[in-house]
Short mmCIF file of C-alpha atoms in Angstrom, two decimals:
data_model
loop_
_atom_site.label_atom_id
_atom_site.label_comp_id
_atom_site.label_asym_id
_atom_site.label_seq_id
_atom_site.Cartn_x
_atom_site.Cartn_y
_atom_site.Cartn_z
CA LEU A 1 -16.81 -21.45 -20.83
CA ALA A 2 -14.24 -24.12 -21.57
CA LYS A 3 -14.63 -27.07 -19.24
CA THR A 4 -11.58 -28.19 -17.31
CA THR A 5 -10.54 -31.54 -15.92
CA GLN A 6 -7.91 -31.99 -13.22
CA PRO A 7 -6.94 -34.81 -10.89
CA ILE A 8 -8.89 -34.93 -7.66
CA SER A 9 -5.85 -35.32 -5.44
CA MET A 10 -2.07 -35.63 -5.43
CA ASP A 11 0.37 -36.55 -2.70
CA SER A 12 3.95 -35.36 -2.47
CA TYR A 13 6.83 -34.95 -0.06
CA GLU A 14 8.68 -31.89 1.05
CA GLY A 15 11.34 -30.75 -1.40
CA GLN A 16 9.78 -32.46 -4.41
CA GLU A 17 8.37 -30.78 -7.48
CA VAL A 18 4.63 -31.08 -7.95
CA ASN A 19 3.08 -30.93 -11.41
CA ILE A 20 -0.68 -30.63 -11.81
CA THR A 21 -2.09 -31.04 -15.28
CA CYS A 22 -5.38 -29.49 -16.32
CA SER A 23 -7.17 -30.58 -19.49
CA HIS A 24 -9.22 -28.03 -21.42
CA ASN A 25 -9.90 -29.53 -24.83
CA ASN A 26 -12.47 -26.90 -25.82
CA ILE A 27 -10.35 -23.84 -25.03
CA ALA A 28 -11.18 -20.89 -27.26
CA THR A 29 -8.74 -18.64 -29.09
CA ASN A 30 -9.06 -15.74 -26.66
CA ASP A 31 -9.22 -17.84 -23.47
CA TYR A 32 -6.62 -17.49 -20.76
CA ILE A 33 -5.60 -20.12 -18.21
CA THR A 34 -5.53 -19.08 -14.57
CA TRP A 35 -4.63 -21.03 -11.44
CA TYR A 36 -5.80 -20.28 -7.92
CA GLN A 37 -4.73 -21.76 -4.60
CA GLN A 38 -7.00 -22.26 -1.60
CA PHE A 39 -5.85 -23.05 1.91
CA PRO A 40 -8.31 -24.55 4.42
CA SER A 41 -10.75 -22.00 5.82
CA GLN A 42 -9.56 -19.28 3.43
CA GLY A 43 -10.70 -17.86 0.14
CA PRO A 44 -8.80 -18.73 -3.03
CA ARG A 45 -5.87 -16.60 -4.10
CA PHE A 46 -4.37 -16.04 -7.53
CA ILE A 47 -1.19 -17.95 -8.37
CA ILE A 48 -0.44 -17.54 -12.05
CA GLN A 49 -2.00 -16.87 -15.45
CA GLY A 50 -0.90 -17.61 -18.98
CA TYR A 51 -1.95 -17.76 -22.60
CA LYS A 52 0.72 -19.85 -24.29
CA THR A 53 4.21 -21.29 -23.80
CA LYS A 54 5.63 -20.80 -20.33
CA VAL A 55 5.03 -18.33 -17.56
CA THR A 56 7.03 -18.20 -14.34
CA ASN A 57 6.71 -16.16 -11.18
CA GLU A 58 8.09 -16.41 -7.68
CA VAL A 59 5.55 -19.06 -6.71
CA ALA A 60 5.07 -21.36 -9.69
CA SER A 61 5.51 -22.05 -13.37
CA LEU A 62 2.80 -22.63 -15.92
CA PHE A 63 3.51 -24.70 -19.01
CA ILE A 64 1.13 -24.49 -21.95
CA PRO A 65 1.74 -26.60 -25.09
CA ALA A 66 1.20 -25.21 -28.56
CA ASP A 67 -2.29 -26.71 -28.96
CA ARG A 68 -3.33 -25.21 -25.59
CA LYS A 69 -5.59 -28.18 -24.84
CA SER A 70 -3.90 -28.70 -21.52
CA SER A 71 -1.69 -26.85 -19.08
CA THR A 72 0.59 -27.87 -16.24
CA LEU A 73 1.10 -25.99 -13.01
CA SER A 74 4.52 -26.70 -11.55
CA LEU A 75 5.29 -26.06 -7.89
CA PRO A 76 9.04 -26.35 -7.28
CA ARG A 77 10.38 -27.82 -4.06
CA VAL A 78 7.12 -27.91 -2.14
CA SER A 79 6.88 -27.52 1.60
CA LEU A 80 4.17 -28.51 4.08
CA SER A 81 2.65 -25.05 3.66
CA ASP A 82 1.88 -25.79 0.00
CA THR A 83 -0.82 -28.24 1.09
CA ALA A 84 -3.91 -26.73 -0.49
CA VAL A 85 -6.52 -27.08 -3.20
CA TYR A 86 -5.44 -25.84 -6.63
CA TYR A 87 -8.00 -24.69 -9.19
CA CYS A 88 -7.55 -24.38 -12.93
CA LEU A 89 -9.82 -21.86 -14.66
CA VAL A 90 -10.17 -21.12 -18.34
CA GLY A 91 -11.97 -18.12 -19.73
CA HIS A 92 -11.68 -15.03 -21.89
CA PRO A 93 -11.08 -11.54 -20.51
CA TYR A 94 -14.80 -10.69 -20.40
CA ASP A 95 -15.95 -13.88 -18.73
CA TYR A 96 -18.15 -12.69 -15.91
CA LYS A 97 -19.17 -16.17 -14.85
CA LEU A 98 -15.94 -17.87 -13.90
CA SER A 99 -16.40 -21.38 -12.65
CA PHE A 100 -14.24 -23.13 -10.10
CA GLY A 101 -14.38 -26.90 -10.39
CA ALA A 102 -13.55 -29.23 -7.54
CA GLY A 103 -9.85 -28.51 -7.94
CA THR A 104 -6.88 -30.71 -7.06
CA THR A 105 -6.11 -31.33 -3.42
CA VAL A 106 -2.35 -31.42 -2.99
CA THR A 107 -1.09 -32.93 0.24
CA VAL A 108 2.57 -32.45 1.09
CA ARG A 109 4.02 -34.81 3.68
CA ALA A 110 7.20 -34.51 5.70
CA ASN B 1 -6.05 -1.48 2.24
CA ALA B 2 -8.25 -3.94 4.09
CA GLY B 3 -8.99 -5.71 0.81
CA VAL B 4 -12.24 -7.69 0.80
CA THR B 5 -14.01 -7.94 4.13
CA GLN B 6 -16.98 -10.12 5.04
CA THR B 7 -19.26 -10.12 8.04
CA PRO B 8 -20.24 -12.09 9.98
CA LYS B 9 -17.59 -14.81 10.12
CA PHE B 10 -20.09 -17.37 11.34
CA GLN B 11 -23.86 -17.45 11.59
CA VAL B 12 -26.49 -19.94 12.70
CA LEU B 13 -30.01 -19.53 11.34
CA LYS B 14 -33.26 -21.40 11.73
CA THR B 15 -35.15 -22.54 8.68
CA GLY B 16 -37.24 -19.70 7.30
CA GLN B 17 -35.21 -16.89 8.80
CA SER B 18 -33.72 -14.21 6.61
CA MET B 19 -30.36 -12.52 6.85
CA THR B 20 -27.85 -10.44 4.94
CA LEU B 21 -24.21 -11.35 4.44
CA GLN B 22 -22.11 -8.26 4.13
CA CYS B 23 -19.22 -7.78 1.72
CA ALA B 24 -17.11 -4.69 1.25
CA GLN B 25 -13.94 -3.85 -0.68
CA ASP B 26 -11.75 -0.78 -0.54
CA MET B 27 -9.85 -1.29 -3.80
CA ASN B 28 -12.33 0.57 -6.03
CA HIS B 29 -13.03 -2.63 -7.93
CA GLU B 30 -15.84 -2.67 -10.45
CA TYR B 31 -16.51 -6.40 -10.41
CA MET B 32 -17.82 -8.20 -7.33
CA SER B 33 -19.23 -11.65 -6.90
CA TRP B 34 -20.59 -14.15 -4.41
CA TYR B 35 -19.72 -17.83 -4.34
CA ARG B 36 -20.77 -20.70 -2.13
CA GLN B 37 -18.58 -23.64 -1.32
CA ASP B 38 -19.97 -26.89 0.00
CA PRO B 39 -17.75 -29.50 1.67
CA GLY B 40 -15.33 -31.12 -0.74
CA MET B 41 -16.57 -29.09 -3.66
CA GLY B 42 -15.40 -26.15 -5.66
CA LEU B 43 -16.89 -22.69 -5.63
CA ARG B 44 -20.18 -22.05 -7.35
CA LEU B 45 -21.13 -18.58 -8.49
CA ILE B 46 -24.34 -17.22 -6.96
CA HIS B 47 -24.56 -13.63 -8.24
CA TYR B 48 -22.17 -11.09 -9.63
CA SER B 49 -22.02 -7.37 -10.37
CA VAL B 50 -20.01 -5.49 -12.98
CA GLY B 51 -20.60 -2.11 -11.36
CA ALA B 52 -22.90 -0.11 -9.12
CA GLY B 53 -26.52 -0.70 -10.07
CA ILE B 54 -25.74 -3.73 -12.25
CA THR B 55 -26.18 -7.30 -11.05
CA ASP B 56 -26.76 -10.63 -12.71
CA GLN B 57 -27.30 -14.26 -11.81
CA GLY B 58 -24.61 -16.88 -11.61
CA GLU B 59 -24.86 -20.64 -11.53
CA VAL B 60 -26.94 -21.06 -8.34
CA PRO B 61 -28.99 -17.88 -7.72
CA ASN B 62 -32.20 -19.36 -6.31
CA GLY B 63 -32.95 -18.28 -2.76
CA TYR B 64 -30.55 -15.33 -2.85
CA ASN B 65 -30.88 -11.65 -3.69
CA VAL B 66 -28.21 -9.04 -4.26
CA SER B 67 -28.00 -5.32 -4.88
CA ARG B 68 -25.10 -2.99 -5.63
CA SER B 69 -25.86 0.57 -4.60
CA THR B 70 -22.21 1.56 -4.17
CA THR B 71 -18.93 0.42 -5.68
CA GLU B 72 -17.69 -0.71 -2.27
CA ASP B 73 -20.55 -2.89 -1.01
CA PHE B 74 -22.23 -6.00 -2.34
CA PRO B 75 -24.56 -7.61 0.24
CA LEU B 76 -26.08 -11.04 -0.26
CA ARG B 77 -29.56 -11.61 1.12
CA LEU B 78 -31.03 -14.95 2.05
CA LEU B 79 -34.77 -14.54 1.77
CA SER B 80 -35.94 -17.63 3.67
CA ALA B 81 -33.07 -19.80 4.84
CA ALA B 82 -33.15 -23.52 4.12
CA PRO B 83 -30.81 -26.30 5.36
CA SER B 84 -29.58 -26.67 1.76
CA GLN B 85 -28.05 -23.21 2.09
CA THR B 86 -25.67 -24.39 4.79
CA SER B 87 -22.33 -23.57 3.24
CA VAL B 88 -19.31 -21.28 3.29
CA TYR B 89 -19.89 -18.08 1.36
CA PHE B 90 -17.09 -16.17 -0.30
CA CYS B 91 -17.20 -12.69 -1.72
CA ALA B 92 -14.68 -11.65 -4.36
CA SER B 93 -13.77 -8.53 -6.28
CA SER B 94 -11.58 -7.52 -9.19
CA LYS B 95 -10.80 -4.44 -11.25
CA GLY B 96 -13.00 -5.78 -13.98
CA TRP B 97 -11.76 -7.43 -17.07
CA GLY B 98 -8.77 -6.39 -19.07
CA ASP B 99 -8.74 -6.36 -22.81
CA THR B 100 -5.98 -8.91 -23.04
CA PHE B 101 -6.08 -10.81 -19.80
CA GLN B 102 -8.29 -11.73 -16.89
CA GLU B 103 -7.94 -9.54 -13.87
CA THR B 104 -7.09 -11.25 -10.60
CA GLN B 105 -9.99 -11.92 -8.27
CA TYR B 106 -9.44 -11.11 -4.60
CA PHE B 107 -11.44 -13.16 -2.13
CA GLY B 108 -12.70 -12.38 1.33
CA PRO B 109 -12.18 -14.69 4.32
CA GLY B 110 -15.62 -16.26 4.01
CA THR B 111 -18.78 -16.55 6.08
CA ARG B 112 -19.75 -19.94 7.48
CA LEU B 113 -23.51 -20.34 7.54
CA LEU B 114 -25.37 -23.12 9.31
CA VAL B 115 -29.11 -23.42 8.75
CA LEU B 116 -30.93 -25.67 11.20
#
């Protein structure tokens, strides 16, 4: 499994864009990058997944440079309800042992 | 669909006691897993199953047993509870693993376990 590194915490204000970068220098050719979000006292939930370039859905965007050694989750115009822990996972489709690191705690203030 | 359900929501045990954490899903998912989450930390994989009758160890399996007799259920058994097992336990399930992407994992609400 490719190891990932992300910031421990980030602070932001309502209405701002939040960008969380995840480093995965040892990513393999068939690895995908997946982000999960976890609110306090809840289980994680899927946000977005990508392989290369850019992926966008109704919640977030995921930017992946050509070398794929890092990725950036972008949360547009955050609100207080976006305060959560965000996890970056890297693995291939048949990875049965996905690992969640400590994640990035994003705190959005009014 | 109820999704992934876990019972109980909260449990207090004494050291040495045994118990079973229940997990069920109604999405006909092949893959199920158990994680534990300690304060301020990420989730660590305890055991997982890729289908009925098939289980394997994750990152931190010691002190826990699992079985998968049906597609729907994946109970986690604590054989002899220890204070170090105080944690929040999450069960998750997914369709399995696609050929070209990773299937989304769906998590239950968690079980908070306190071992005294």
